[in-house]
């Protein structure tokens, strides 16, 4: 027995030296760190390892371990030479299948499944065993797979996460028990050069509300889109969950819940955990790491961004991302409406901070458009109106003194000189005559765009813009909106499935509803931020991103009713957006990547992560 073990030692020693020297993972390492804006770090160098090889790779000493490593596994694509060199002979069937064939097989499996949750689970398992194939599949089929890997399916996956949990390090979990140790815990993550973090506390996962630690699926899916759509290497992305407890009693009572079984903490204790988190991020990864806040309460996200936007490029897709995509659609519709942004009157119907978040970015964009005439943000706000469950938000309304603070900047004195207030949506549309009607709510909407409302929008405007953005369930369905406006409305909602087919009216006319999807924007914003190594991410960067997105809409797109470009070439879209964001960072003196690339768009495209299999030496 001892003789047999000694006989194996040279073999293990030889392969360990191959791995340590980087001969196996050489090309993967270069692709993840090909330019300093994404690969390098500003963090303290005393913790930086001598080698850029990841810790788990240095521990791989057998072919079986290599096959189990998702970063380097190629399945049946290992060549004959690689199978001999890496001790894989006999561990795989003899056939050699290319990555394209493997992707075709995976797509057949996905399409044969009964529902999207099963498809999401299949993709999750694929990501856990073969990272390159997962991203290859996603990049080549983004239109088909987007609603499966992201919303709305990921919410359903999060709701059932405890039953589907697998003990694999797909995210970093930090709980209240870890206070005082967050920096040490971050060192446990196997990748060192992190440049993009998506973090959630799980308090507001869409219409499902508080899912606690089960919300982990959302940052994982968001970062998958950063890679698939924006080309940001997966090795520099870190999904994180801050487990502050949960107020979901069903989860607390479940024997399978994998998070802290306690009521959610707020106030000082919550803030102390956030402060330690941000301090640990800066110490470990530097202050140019992109921090994406996801599925937190709007109040917490707004407060956190206000507190840390001077230290990090931090943003919320729910607050800034969605608003920027809305603006992009309105800008792209200008040839159809014959109106600039400042020529529109906006009515935003919905409860909560989502409505005022969109209003704020719209007002900032109007002020930017009108800066040549010295129009201020206060002037721009006069074009934006809010409507909640009690009617139009005006001071003459009976409960004006009880309005939430975030509504006050958009609380007009009265509806018109002749009319004090409007108790419902139809009255408001008749009175202020908006050209853009937006509905937004994180719950099934209580304010609907019925036939009378849509007909009134059509009566007041030749080409009204109608955007029912609530999830789940929109304020109006595409076919109804087109029918009730005699096919004249410009329509966009957030259902990623509506973009796959035309709406056919009873008279035979075809219309193509657009999808107001934040995946158009945030991967490019992230790429531009990392490309320039910007230390901040301001609202005006989202506005230039919206302008860049709008410019990609062609007359052919508009002719079929679309106000967003086809999502298929999403990486090209992200490169255009990245160029605009990075240029804004350089113009504002926020970029730390020097010297500036001579062509930002080319730099963005050339340095995107490519999920093709590599040849191992």
Coordinates of C-alpha atoms in Angstrom, one line a residue:
X1 CA 0.0 0.0 0.0
X2 CA 2.8 2.4 0.9
X3 CA 4.6 1.5 -2.3
X4 CA 1.5 2.4 -4.3
X5 CA 1.1 5.8 -2.6
X6 CA 4.8 6.6 -3.2
X7 CA 4.3 5.7 -6.9
X8 CA 1.5 8.3 -7.2
X9 CA 3.5 11.1 -5.6
X10 CA 5.4 12.2 -8.7
X11 CA 2.2 12.4 -10.7
X12 CA 0.4 14.6 -8.1
X13 CA 3.6 16.7 -7.7
X14 CA 3.8 17.2 -11.5
X15 CA 0.2 18.4 -11.8
X16 CA 0.4 20.6 -8.8
X17 CA 3.4 22.4 -10.4
X18 CA 1.4 22.8 -13.6
X19 CA -1.4 24.4 -11.8
X20 CA 0.8 26.6 -9.6
X21 CA 2.7 27.8 -12.7
X22 CA -0.5 28.9 -14.3
X23 CA -0.2 26.6 -17.4
X24 CA -3.7 25.3 -16.9
X25 CA -5.5 28.6 -16.2
X26 CA -3.2 31.0 -17.9
X27 CA -5.6 32.3 -20.5
X28 CA -8.5 32.5 -18.1
X29 CA -6.5 34.7 -15.8
X30 CA -5.5 37.1 -18.5
X31 CA -9.0 37.4 -19.8
X32 CA -10.3 38.4 -16.4
X33 CA -7.6 41.1 -15.8
X34 CA -6.8 42.4 -19.2
X35 CA -6.9 46.0 -18.3
X36 CA -6.4 47.8 -15.0
X37 CA -9.9 49.3 -14.9
X38 CA -11.3 45.9 -14.2
X39 CA -8.4 43.7 -13.1
X40 CA -6.4 45.8 -10.7
X41 CA -7.4 47.1 -7.3
X42 CA -6.8 50.1 -5.2
X43 CA -7.0 48.2 -2.0
X44 CA -4.1 47.6 0.5
X45 CA -1.5 45.5 -1.2
X46 CA -0.4 43.8 2.0
X47 CA -3.2 41.2 1.5
X48 CA -2.6 40.7 -2.2
X49 CA -1.4 37.2 -3.1
X50 CA 1.9 36.8 -4.9
X51 CA 0.2 34.7 -7.7
X52 CA -3.1 35.7 -9.4
X53 CA -4.2 32.0 -9.5
X54 CA -7.3 31.6 -7.3
X55 CA -7.0 29.6 -4.1
X56 CA -9.2 26.7 -5.1
X57 CA -7.1 26.2 -8.3
X58 CA -3.9 25.9 -6.3
X59 CA -5.5 23.0 -4.4
X60 CA -6.6 21.0 -7.4
X61 CA -4.4 18.0 -7.7
X62 CA -6.4 15.6 -9.8
X63 CA -8.3 15.4 -13.1
X64 CA -11.5 14.7 -11.2
X65 CA -11.1 18.0 -9.2
X66 CA -10.5 19.9 -12.4
X67 CA -13.8 18.6 -13.8
X68 CA -15.5 19.7 -10.7
X69 CA -14.1 23.2 -11.0
X70 CA -16.7 25.4 -12.8
X71 CA -14.2 28.0 -13.8
X72 CA -12.0 25.6 -15.8
X73 CA -14.3 22.7 -16.6
X74 CA -14.9 22.1 -20.3
X75 CA -17.0 18.9 -20.0
X76 CA -16.4 16.7 -23.1
X77 CA -14.5 19.5 -24.9
X78 CA -11.2 18.5 -23.4
X79 CA -8.9 17.4 -26.3
X80 CA -7.1 14.0 -26.4
X81 CA -3.8 15.8 -25.4
X82 CA -5.5 17.6 -22.5
X83 CA -7.0 14.4 -21.3
X84 CA -3.6 12.8 -21.1
X85 CA -1.8 15.9 -19.8
X86 CA -4.4 16.6 -17.1
X87 CA -5.1 13.0 -16.0
X88 CA -8.6 13.0 -17.4
X89 CA -8.3 9.9 -19.4
X90 CA -11.0 7.4 -18.4
X91 CA -12.9 10.0 -16.3
X92 CA -14.9 11.2 -19.4
X93 CA -16.6 9.3 -22.2
X94 CA -14.4 9.1 -25.3
X95 CA -16.4 11.5 -27.4
X96 CA -15.1 15.1 -27.8
X97 CA -17.9 17.6 -28.1
X98 CA -17.3 21.3 -29.0
X99 CA -18.7 24.1 -26.9
X100 CA -21.2 24.9 -29.6
X101 CA -22.6 21.3 -29.6
X102 CA -22.7 21.4 -25.8
X103 CA -24.6 24.7 -25.9
X104 CA -27.1 23.3 -28.5
X105 CA -27.7 20.3 -26.2
X106 CA -28.3 22.6 -23.2
X107 CA -30.7 24.7 -25.1
X108 CA -32.7 21.6 -26.2
X109 CA -32.9 20.6 -22.5
X110 CA -34.1 24.0 -21.5
X111 CA -36.8 24.2 -24.1
X112 CA -38.1 20.7 -23.2
X113 CA -38.8 21.7 -19.6
X114 CA -42.3 22.3 -18.3
X115 CA -41.8 25.7 -16.6
X116 CA -39.4 28.6 -16.2
X117 CA -38.5 27.6 -12.6
X118 CA -37.2 24.3 -13.8
X119 CA -35.3 26.1 -16.5
X120 CA -33.8 28.5 -14.0
X121 CA -32.7 25.6 -11.8
X122 CA -31.1 24.0 -14.8
X123 CA -29.2 27.1 -15.7
X124 CA -28.1 27.5 -12.0
X125 CA -26.8 24.0 -12.0
X126 CA -25.0 24.6 -15.3
X127 CA -23.3 27.8 -13.9
X128 CA -22.2 25.8 -10.9
X129 CA -20.4 23.1 -13.0
X130 CA -19.4 24.8 -16.2
X131 CA -19.1 28.6 -16.0
X132 CA -17.9 29.1 -19.6
X133 CA -20.8 27.1 -21.1
X134 CA -23.3 28.9 -18.9
X135 CA -22.2 32.4 -20.2
X136 CA -21.8 31.2 -23.7
X137 CA -25.4 30.0 -23.6
X138 CA -26.6 33.3 -22.1
X139 CA -24.7 35.6 -24.4
X140 CA -25.9 33.8 -27.5
X141 CA -29.5 33.5 -26.4
X142 CA -30.0 36.5 -24.2
X143 CA -33.5 37.4 -25.6
X144 CA -34.9 33.9 -24.9
X145 CA -33.1 33.4 -21.5
X146 CA -33.4 36.8 -19.9
X147 CA -36.8 36.3 -18.4
X148 CA -35.6 32.9 -17.1
X149 CA -32.3 33.9 -15.5
X150 CA -33.6 37.2 -14.3
X151 CA -37.1 38.6 -13.6
X152 CA -39.7 37.4 -13.2
X153 CA -38.4 33.8 -12.6
X154 CA -35.7 34.7 -10.2
X155 CA -38.3 35.9 -7.7
X156 CA -40.0 32.6 -7.8
X157 CA -36.6 30.9 -7.3
X158 CA -35.9 33.1 -4.3
X159 CA -39.2 32.2 -2.7
X160 CA -38.3 28.5 -2.9
X161 CA -34.6 28.9 -2.2
X162 CA -34.6 27.0 1.1
X163 CA -35.9 23.9 -0.6
X164 CA -33.5 24.2 -3.5
X165 CA -30.4 25.2 -1.5
X166 CA -27.0 23.6 -2.5
X167 CA -23.9 24.0 -0.4
X168 CA -21.8 25.8 -3.0
X169 CA -20.1 29.2 -2.6
X170 CA -22.2 31.2 -5.1
X171 CA -22.4 34.3 -2.9
X172 CA -21.0 35.7 0.4
X173 CA -23.4 35.7 3.3
X174 CA -22.9 38.2 6.2
X175 CA -25.2 38.2 9.1
X176 CA -25.7 40.1 12.3
X177 CA -23.6 37.4 14.1
X178 CA -20.6 38.5 12.0
X179 CA -20.4 42.0 13.3
X180 CA -16.8 42.8 13.9
X181 CA -15.6 40.1 11.5
X182 CA -16.8 41.3 8.1
X183 CA -13.3 42.1 6.8
X184 CA -12.1 38.7 7.8
X185 CA -15.1 37.0 6.2
X186 CA -14.5 38.9 2.9
X187 CA -11.0 37.3 2.8
X188 CA -12.7 33.9 2.7
X189 CA -14.0 34.7 -0.8
X190 CA -11.8 32.8 -3.2
X191 CA -11.3 35.7 -5.7
X192 CA -9.1 38.6 -4.7
X193 CA -9.6 41.3 -7.4
X194 CA -13.3 42.1 -6.9
X195 CA -14.5 45.2 -8.9
X196 CA -18.3 44.8 -8.8
X197 CA -20.5 43.9 -5.8
X198 CA -24.3 43.4 -5.9
X199 CA -25.6 43.4 -2.3
X200 CA -29.1 43.0 -0.9
X201 CA -30.6 42.7 2.6
X202 CA -33.7 40.9 1.1
X203 CA -36.3 43.2 2.6
X204 CA -38.1 44.0 -0.6
X205 CA -37.9 41.3 -3.3
X206 CA -40.5 42.7 -5.7
X207 CA -44.1 41.8 -4.9
X208 CA -42.9 39.0 -2.6
X209 CA -41.6 41.4 0.0
X210 CA -39.3 40.2 2.8
X211 CA -37.5 37.0 1.8
X212 CA -34.5 37.5 4.1
X213 CA -31.4 35.5 3.1
X214 CA -33.4 33.7 0.4
X215 CA -33.0 36.9 -1.8
X216 CA -29.5 35.7 -2.7
X217 CA -30.8 34.7 -6.1
X218 CA -31.3 38.3 -7.1
X219 CA -27.6 39.6 -6.8
X220 CA -26.4 36.3 -8.4
X221 CA -28.7 36.9 -11.4
X222 CA -27.8 40.6 -11.6
X223 CA -24.1 39.9 -11.7
X224 CA -24.7 37.1 -14.3
X225 CA -26.1 39.9 -16.5
X226 CA -23.2 42.2 -15.8
X227 CA -21.0 39.4 -17.4
X228 CA -23.4 38.2 -20.1
X229 CA -24.5 41.7 -21.2
X230 CA -21.6 43.9 -20.2
X231 CA -18.7 41.6 -20.5
X232 CA -17.4 42.1 -17.0
X233 CA -15.4 39.0 -16.0
X234 CA -17.3 36.8 -13.5
X235 CA -14.1 36.5 -11.4
X236 CA -14.3 40.2 -10.4
X237 CA -18.0 40.0 -9.5
X238 CA -19.2 39.3 -5.9
X239 CA -22.9 38.7 -4.9
X240 CA -23.5 39.4 -1.3
X241 CA -26.4 39.1 1.2
X242 CA -26.6 41.1 4.5
X243 CA -28.7 38.9 6.7
X244 CA -30.5 41.3 9.1
X245 CA -33.3 38.8 10.0
X246 CA -36.7 38.7 8.4
X247 CA -40.2 39.8 9.3
X248 CA -41.6 37.0 7.1
X249 CA -43.3 34.7 9.7
X250 CA -43.6 31.9 7.3
X251 CA -39.9 31.8 6.8
X252 CA -39.3 32.0 10.6
X253 CA -41.6 29.1 11.2
X254 CA -40.0 27.0 8.4
X255 CA -37.5 24.3 9.5
X256 CA -35.7 24.7 6.2
X257 CA -35.1 28.5 6.3
X258 CA -31.3 29.0 5.9
X259 CA -31.0 32.5 7.4
X260 CA -31.1 34.0 10.9
X261 CA -34.3 33.1 12.6
X262 CA -35.0 36.4 14.2
X263 CA -37.1 39.5 13.5
X264 CA -35.4 42.0 11.1
X265 CA -33.3 44.7 12.9
X266 CA -33.5 48.3 11.9
X267 CA -32.2 51.6 13.2
X268 CA -28.8 51.8 14.8
X269 CA -28.0 48.1 14.7
X270 CA -28.7 47.9 10.9
X271 CA -26.7 51.1 10.2
X272 CA -23.7 49.7 12.2
X273 CA -23.7 46.6 10.0
X274 CA -23.9 48.7 6.8
X275 CA -21.0 50.9 8.0
X276 CA -18.8 47.9 8.8
X277 CA -19.7 46.4 5.4
X278 CA -18.6 49.5 3.5
X279 CA -15.5 49.9 5.5
X280 CA -14.5 46.3 4.9
X281 CA -15.2 46.7 1.2
X282 CA -12.9 49.7 1.0
X283 CA -10.2 48.0 3.0
X284 CA -10.3 44.8 1.1
X285 CA -11.1 45.8 -2.5
X286 CA -10.6 49.6 -2.7
X287 CA -12.8 52.6 -3.3
X288 CA -13.4 52.1 -7.0
X289 CA -15.4 48.9 -6.6
X290 CA -18.9 49.3 -8.1
X291 CA -21.6 48.7 -5.4
X292 CA -25.0 47.8 -6.7
X293 CA -27.8 48.0 -4.1
X294 CA -30.6 45.7 -4.8
X295 CA -34.0 44.8 -3.3
X296 CA -33.7 46.9 -0.1
X297 CA -36.4 49.3 1.2
X298 CA -36.3 52.5 -0.8
X299 CA -35.7 54.5 2.3
X300 CA -32.6 52.4 3.2
X301 CA -31.3 52.5 -0.4
X302 CA -31.7 56.3 -0.6
X303 CA -30.0 56.9 2.7
X304 CA -27.2 54.5 1.9
X305 CA -26.5 56.2 -1.5
X306 CA -26.6 59.6 0.1
X307 CA -24.1 58.5 2.8
X308 CA -21.6 56.6 0.6
X309 CA -21.9 58.1 -2.9
X310 CA -18.9 60.3 -2.1
X311 CA -16.8 57.2 -1.2
X312 CA -17.8 54.6 -3.8
X313 CA -19.5 54.4 -7.2
X314 CA -22.7 53.2 -5.6
X315 CA -26.2 53.1 -7.1
X316 CA -29.6 51.4 -7.1
X317 CA -31.0 49.9 -10.2
X318 CA -34.5 50.3 -8.8
X319 CA -34.0 54.0 -8.3
X320 CA -31.7 55.3 -11.0
X321 CA -31.6 52.4 -13.5
X322 CA -35.3 52.1 -14.2
X323 CA -35.7 55.9 -14.4
X324 CA -32.9 56.1 -16.9
X325 CA -34.4 53.4 -19.1
X326 CA -37.7 55.3 -19.0
X327 CA -35.9 58.5 -20.2
X328 CA -34.2 56.6 -22.9
X329 CA -37.5 55.3 -24.3
X330 CA -39.0 58.8 -24.2
X331 CA -36.0 60.3 -26.0
X332 CA -36.1 57.5 -28.6
X333 CA -39.8 58.3 -29.3
X334 CA -39.0 61.9 -30.1
X335 CA -39.3 61.4 -33.9
X336 CA -42.7 59.9 -33.4
X337 CA -44.1 62.5 -30.9
X338 CA -42.2 65.5 -32.4
X339 CA -41.4 66.5 -28.8
X340 CA -38.3 66.9 -26.8
X341 CA -38.1 65.7 -23.2
X342 CA -38.9 69.2 -21.9
X343 CA -42.0 69.5 -24.1
X344 CA -43.7 66.6 -22.4
X345 CA -46.0 66.7 -19.4
X346 CA -45.4 63.7 -17.2
X347 CA -48.0 62.0 -14.9
X348 CA -46.6 59.2 -12.7
X349 CA -49.2 57.1 -11.0
X350 CA -48.3 54.8 -8.1
X351 CA -47.5 54.5 -4.4
X352 CA -44.1 54.7 -2.6
X353 CA -40.7 56.0 -3.5
X354 CA -40.5 54.3 -6.9
X355 CA -42.7 57.1 -8.4
X356 CA -40.6 59.9 -7.0
X357 CA -37.4 58.2 -7.9
X358 CA -38.4 58.2 -11.6
X359 CA -39.7 61.8 -11.2
X360 CA -36.3 63.0 -9.8
X361 CA -34.3 61.6 -12.7
X362 CA -36.8 62.9 -15.3
X363 CA -36.5 66.4 -13.7
X364 CA -32.7 66.2 -13.8
X365 CA -32.8 65.2 -17.4
X366 CA -35.1 68.0 -18.3
X367 CA -32.9 70.5 -16.5
X368 CA -29.9 69.1 -18.4
X369 CA -31.7 69.5 -21.8
X370 CA -32.7 73.1 -20.9
X371 CA -29.4 74.2 -19.4
X372 CA -28.8 76.5 -22.4
X373 CA -31.7 78.7 -21.2
X374 CA -30.6 78.4 -17.5
X375 CA -33.6 76.3 -16.5
X376 CA -33.3 75.0 -13.0
X377 CA -34.4 71.7 -11.4
X378 CA -37.2 73.6 -9.8
X379 CA -38.5 74.7 -13.2
X380 CA -38.2 71.2 -14.5
X381 CA -40.3 69.8 -11.7
X382 CA -43.2 71.8 -12.9
X383 CA -43.6 69.4 -15.8
X384 CA -43.8 66.3 -13.5
X385 CA -47.0 65.3 -11.6
X386 CA -47.6 62.5 -9.2
X387 CA -50.8 60.7 -8.5
X388 CA -51.4 58.3 -5.6
X389 CA -54.4 56.4 -4.2
X390 CA -55.9 59.7 -3.0
X391 CA -55.6 61.5 -6.3
X392 CA -53.3 64.1 -7.8
X393 CA -50.6 65.2 -5.4
X394 CA -51.4 68.9 -4.9
X395 CA -51.3 71.2 -1.9
X396 CA -55.0 72.0 -2.2
X397 CA -55.7 68.3 -1.4
X398 CA -57.1 67.7 2.1
X399 CA -54.2 65.6 3.4
X400 CA -51.4 67.8 1.9
X401 CA -49.9 68.3 5.4
X402 CA -49.5 64.5 5.8
X403 CA -47.7 63.9 2.6
X404 CA -44.5 61.9 2.7
X405 CA -41.4 64.0 2.4
X406 CA -40.2 62.4 -0.9
X407 CA -43.5 63.6 -2.6
X408 CA -43.1 67.3 -1.5
X409 CA -40.8 68.4 -4.4
X410 CA -43.6 67.4 -6.8
X411 CA -46.5 68.6 -4.9
X412 CA -48.0 71.4 -7.1
X413 CA -50.1 74.2 -5.7
X414 CA -53.3 73.0 -7.5
X415 CA -54.2 71.2 -10.6
X416 CA -55.1 74.3 -12.7
X417 CA -56.1 77.8 -11.8
X418 CA -59.7 76.7 -12.3
X419 CA -59.5 73.4 -10.6
X420 CA -58.2 72.7 -7.1
X421 CA -57.6 68.9 -7.1
X422 CA -58.3 65.7 -9.0
X423 CA -59.5 62.7 -7.0
X424 CA -58.8 60.0 -9.5
X425 CA -56.6 59.2 -12.5
X426 CA -59.2 59.9 -15.2
X427 CA -59.9 63.4 -13.7
X428 CA -56.2 64.1 -13.6
X429 CA -55.6 63.0 -17.2
X430 CA -58.5 65.3 -18.3
X431 CA -57.2 68.2 -16.3
X432 CA -53.4 68.3 -16.7
X433 CA -53.4 66.6 -20.1
X434 CA -50.2 64.5 -19.8
X435 CA -48.4 63.3 -22.8
X436 CA -46.5 60.6 -20.9
X437 CA -48.4 58.4 -18.5
X438 CA -46.3 56.1 -16.2
X439 CA -47.5 53.6 -13.7
X440 CA -45.2 52.2 -11.1
X441 CA -45.7 50.0 -8.1
X442 CA -43.9 47.1 -6.5
X443 CA -47.2 45.4 -5.7
X444 CA -50.1 44.6 -8.0
X445 CA -51.3 48.1 -9.0
X446 CA -54.4 49.6 -7.5
X447 CA -54.5 52.4 -10.1
X448 CA -55.3 51.0 -13.5
X449 CA -55.2 52.5 -17.0
X450 CA -58.7 51.6 -18.1
X451 CA -60.5 52.3 -21.4
X452 CA -61.6 55.8 -20.4
X453 CA -58.1 56.8 -19.3
X454 CA -56.4 55.5 -22.5
X455 CA -59.0 57.1 -24.7
X456 CA -58.5 60.4 -22.9
X457 CA -54.7 60.1 -23.5
X458 CA -55.4 59.5 -27.1
X459 CA -57.8 62.5 -27.3
X460 CA -55.2 64.8 -25.8
X461 CA -52.2 63.6 -27.8
X462 CA -51.6 62.4 -31.4
X463 CA -49.0 59.9 -30.1
X464 CA -49.4 59.4 -26.3
X465 CA -46.7 57.5 -24.4
X466 CA -48.1 54.9 -22.0
X467 CA -45.7 53.0 -19.7
X468 CA -47.4 50.6 -17.2
X469 CA -44.3 49.5 -15.3
X470 CA -45.7 47.8 -12.2
X471 CA -44.7 44.3 -11.3
X472 CA -46.4 41.9 -11.1
X473 CA -49.3 42.8 -13.3
X474 CA -49.2 46.0 -15.3
X475 CA -51.8 48.8 -15.2
X476 CA -52.9 47.9 -18.8
X477 CA -52.2 45.2 -21.3
X478 CA -50.6 46.1 -24.6
X479 CA -53.5 45.0 -26.8
X480 CA -55.9 47.1 -24.7
X481 CA -53.8 50.2 -24.8
X482 CA -53.4 50.0 -28.6
X483 CA -57.1 49.3 -29.1
X484 CA -58.3 52.1 -26.9
X485 CA -56.0 54.6 -28.5
X486 CA -56.8 53.4 -32.0
X487 CA -53.2 52.2 -32.4
X488 CA -51.7 55.6 -31.8
X489 CA -50.1 55.1 -28.4
X490 CA -46.4 54.3 -27.9
X491 CA -46.3 51.5 -25.4
X492 CA -43.7 50.0 -23.1
X493 CA -44.0 47.7 -20.0
X494 CA -41.6 45.6 -18.0
X495 CA -42.7 42.2 -19.1
X496 CA -39.6 40.7 -20.8
X497 CA -41.9 38.2 -22.6
X498 CA -43.9 40.9 -24.5
X499 CA -40.8 41.7 -26.6
X500 CA -40.9 38.3 -28.2
X501 CA -44.1 38.8 -30.3
X502 CA -46.2 41.4 -32.0
X503 CA -49.7 42.4 -30.8
X504 CA -52.3 41.9 -33.4
X505 CA -55.5 44.0 -33.2
X506 CA -58.9 42.8 -34.3
X507 CA -58.6 44.9 -37.5
X508 CA -55.4 43.0 -38.4
X509 CA -52.9 45.8 -37.5
X510 CA -49.6 44.7 -36.0
X511 CA -47.8 46.5 -33.2
X512 CA -44.6 45.7 -31.3
X513 CA -44.7 46.6 -27.6
X514 CA -41.3 47.6 -26.1
X515 CA -39.8 46.2 -22.9
X516 CA -38.6 48.8 -20.4
X517 CA -35.9 46.5 -19.1
X518 CA -33.0 47.7 -16.9
X519 CA -30.7 45.1 -18.3
X520 CA -30.4 47.4 -21.3
X521 CA -28.6 49.9 -19.1
X522 CA -26.9 48.7 -15.8
X523 CA -24.4 46.4 -17.4
X524 CA -23.1 49.2 -19.6
X525 CA -23.1 51.7 -16.7
X526 CA -21.1 49.2 -14.7
X527 CA -18.7 48.6 -17.6
X528 CA -18.1 52.3 -18.1
X529 CA -17.6 52.8 -14.4
X530 CA -14.9 50.1 -14.3
X531 CA -13.4 51.2 -17.6
X532 CA -12.7 54.6 -16.2
X533 CA -12.2 53.5 -12.6
X534 CA -14.6 56.3 -11.5
X535 CA -14.8 57.0 -7.8
X536 CA -18.4 58.1 -8.0
X537 CA -21.5 57.3 -10.0
X538 CA -23.8 60.4 -10.3
X539 CA -27.2 60.9 -11.7
X540 CA -25.9 62.7 -14.7
X541 CA -24.0 59.6 -15.7
X542 CA -27.3 57.7 -15.9
X543 CA -28.7 60.5 -18.0
X544 CA -25.9 60.3 -20.5
X545 CA -26.4 56.5 -20.5
X546 CA -30.0 57.0 -21.3
X547 CA -29.1 59.3 -24.2
X548 CA -26.6 56.8 -25.5
X549 CA -29.3 54.0 -25.4
X550 CA -31.9 56.2 -27.1
X551 CA -29.4 56.9 -30.0
X552 CA -29.3 53.2 -30.8
X553 CA -33.0 53.0 -31.7
X554 CA -33.4 53.2 -35.5
X555 CA -36.2 54.4 -37.7
X556 CA -36.9 50.8 -38.5
X557 CA -37.4 50.0 -34.8
X558 CA -39.7 53.0 -34.4
X559 CA -41.7 51.9 -37.5
X560 CA -42.7 48.7 -35.7
X561 CA -43.6 50.6 -32.6
X562 CA -40.4 49.9 -30.6
X563 CA -38.6 52.6 -28.5
X564 CA -35.8 50.4 -27.4
X565 CA -33.3 48.5 -29.7
X566 CA -33.4 44.7 -30.1
X567 CA -31.7 43.2 -27.0
X568 CA -29.9 40.5 -29.0
X569 CA -26.7 42.6 -29.6
X570 CA -26.7 43.7 -26.0
X571 CA -22.9 43.7 -25.7
X572 CA -22.7 46.3 -28.5
X573 CA -25.3 48.3 -26.7
X574 CA -23.4 48.1 -23.4
X575 CA -20.2 49.2 -25.1
X576 CA -21.9 52.4 -26.4
X577 CA -23.3 53.1 -22.9
X578 CA -19.9 52.4 -21.3
X579 CA -18.3 54.9 -23.6
X580 CA -20.8 57.6 -22.6
X581 CA -20.5 56.9 -18.9
X582 CA -16.7 56.7 -18.9
X583 CA -16.4 59.9 -21.0
X584 CA -18.6 61.6 -18.4
X585 CA -16.4 60.4 -15.6
X586 CA -13.3 61.7 -17.3
X587 CA -15.0 65.1 -18.1
X588 CA -16.0 65.4 -14.4
X589 CA -12.6 64.5 -13.1
X590 CA -13.8 61.3 -11.4
X591 CA -11.9 58.8 -13.5
X592 CA -8.7 57.3 -12.0
X593 CA -7.7 55.1 -14.9
X594 CA -4.8 56.8 -16.6
X595 CA -3.9 57.3 -19.3
X596 CA -7.4 57.5 -20.8
X597 CA -7.9 55.0 -23.6
X598 CA -7.9 56.8 -27.0
X599 CA -11.1 55.0 -28.0
X600 CA -13.3 54.2 -25.1
X601 CA -15.8 52.1 -27.0
X602 CA -13.1 50.0 -28.6
X603 CA -11.5 49.5 -25.2
X604 CA -14.8 48.4 -23.8
X605 CA -15.4 45.8 -26.6
X606 CA -11.8 44.5 -26.7
X607 CA -11.7 43.9 -22.9
X608 CA -15.0 42.1 -22.5
X609 CA -14.9 38.7 -21.0
X610 CA -15.4 36.0 -23.7
X611 CA -16.9 32.7 -22.5
X612 CA -15.2 30.6 -25.1
X613 CA -13.3 27.5 -24.0
X614 CA -9.5 27.9 -23.7
X615 CA -6.8 25.5 -24.8
X616 CA -4.9 24.3 -21.8
X617 CA -1.1 23.7 -22.1

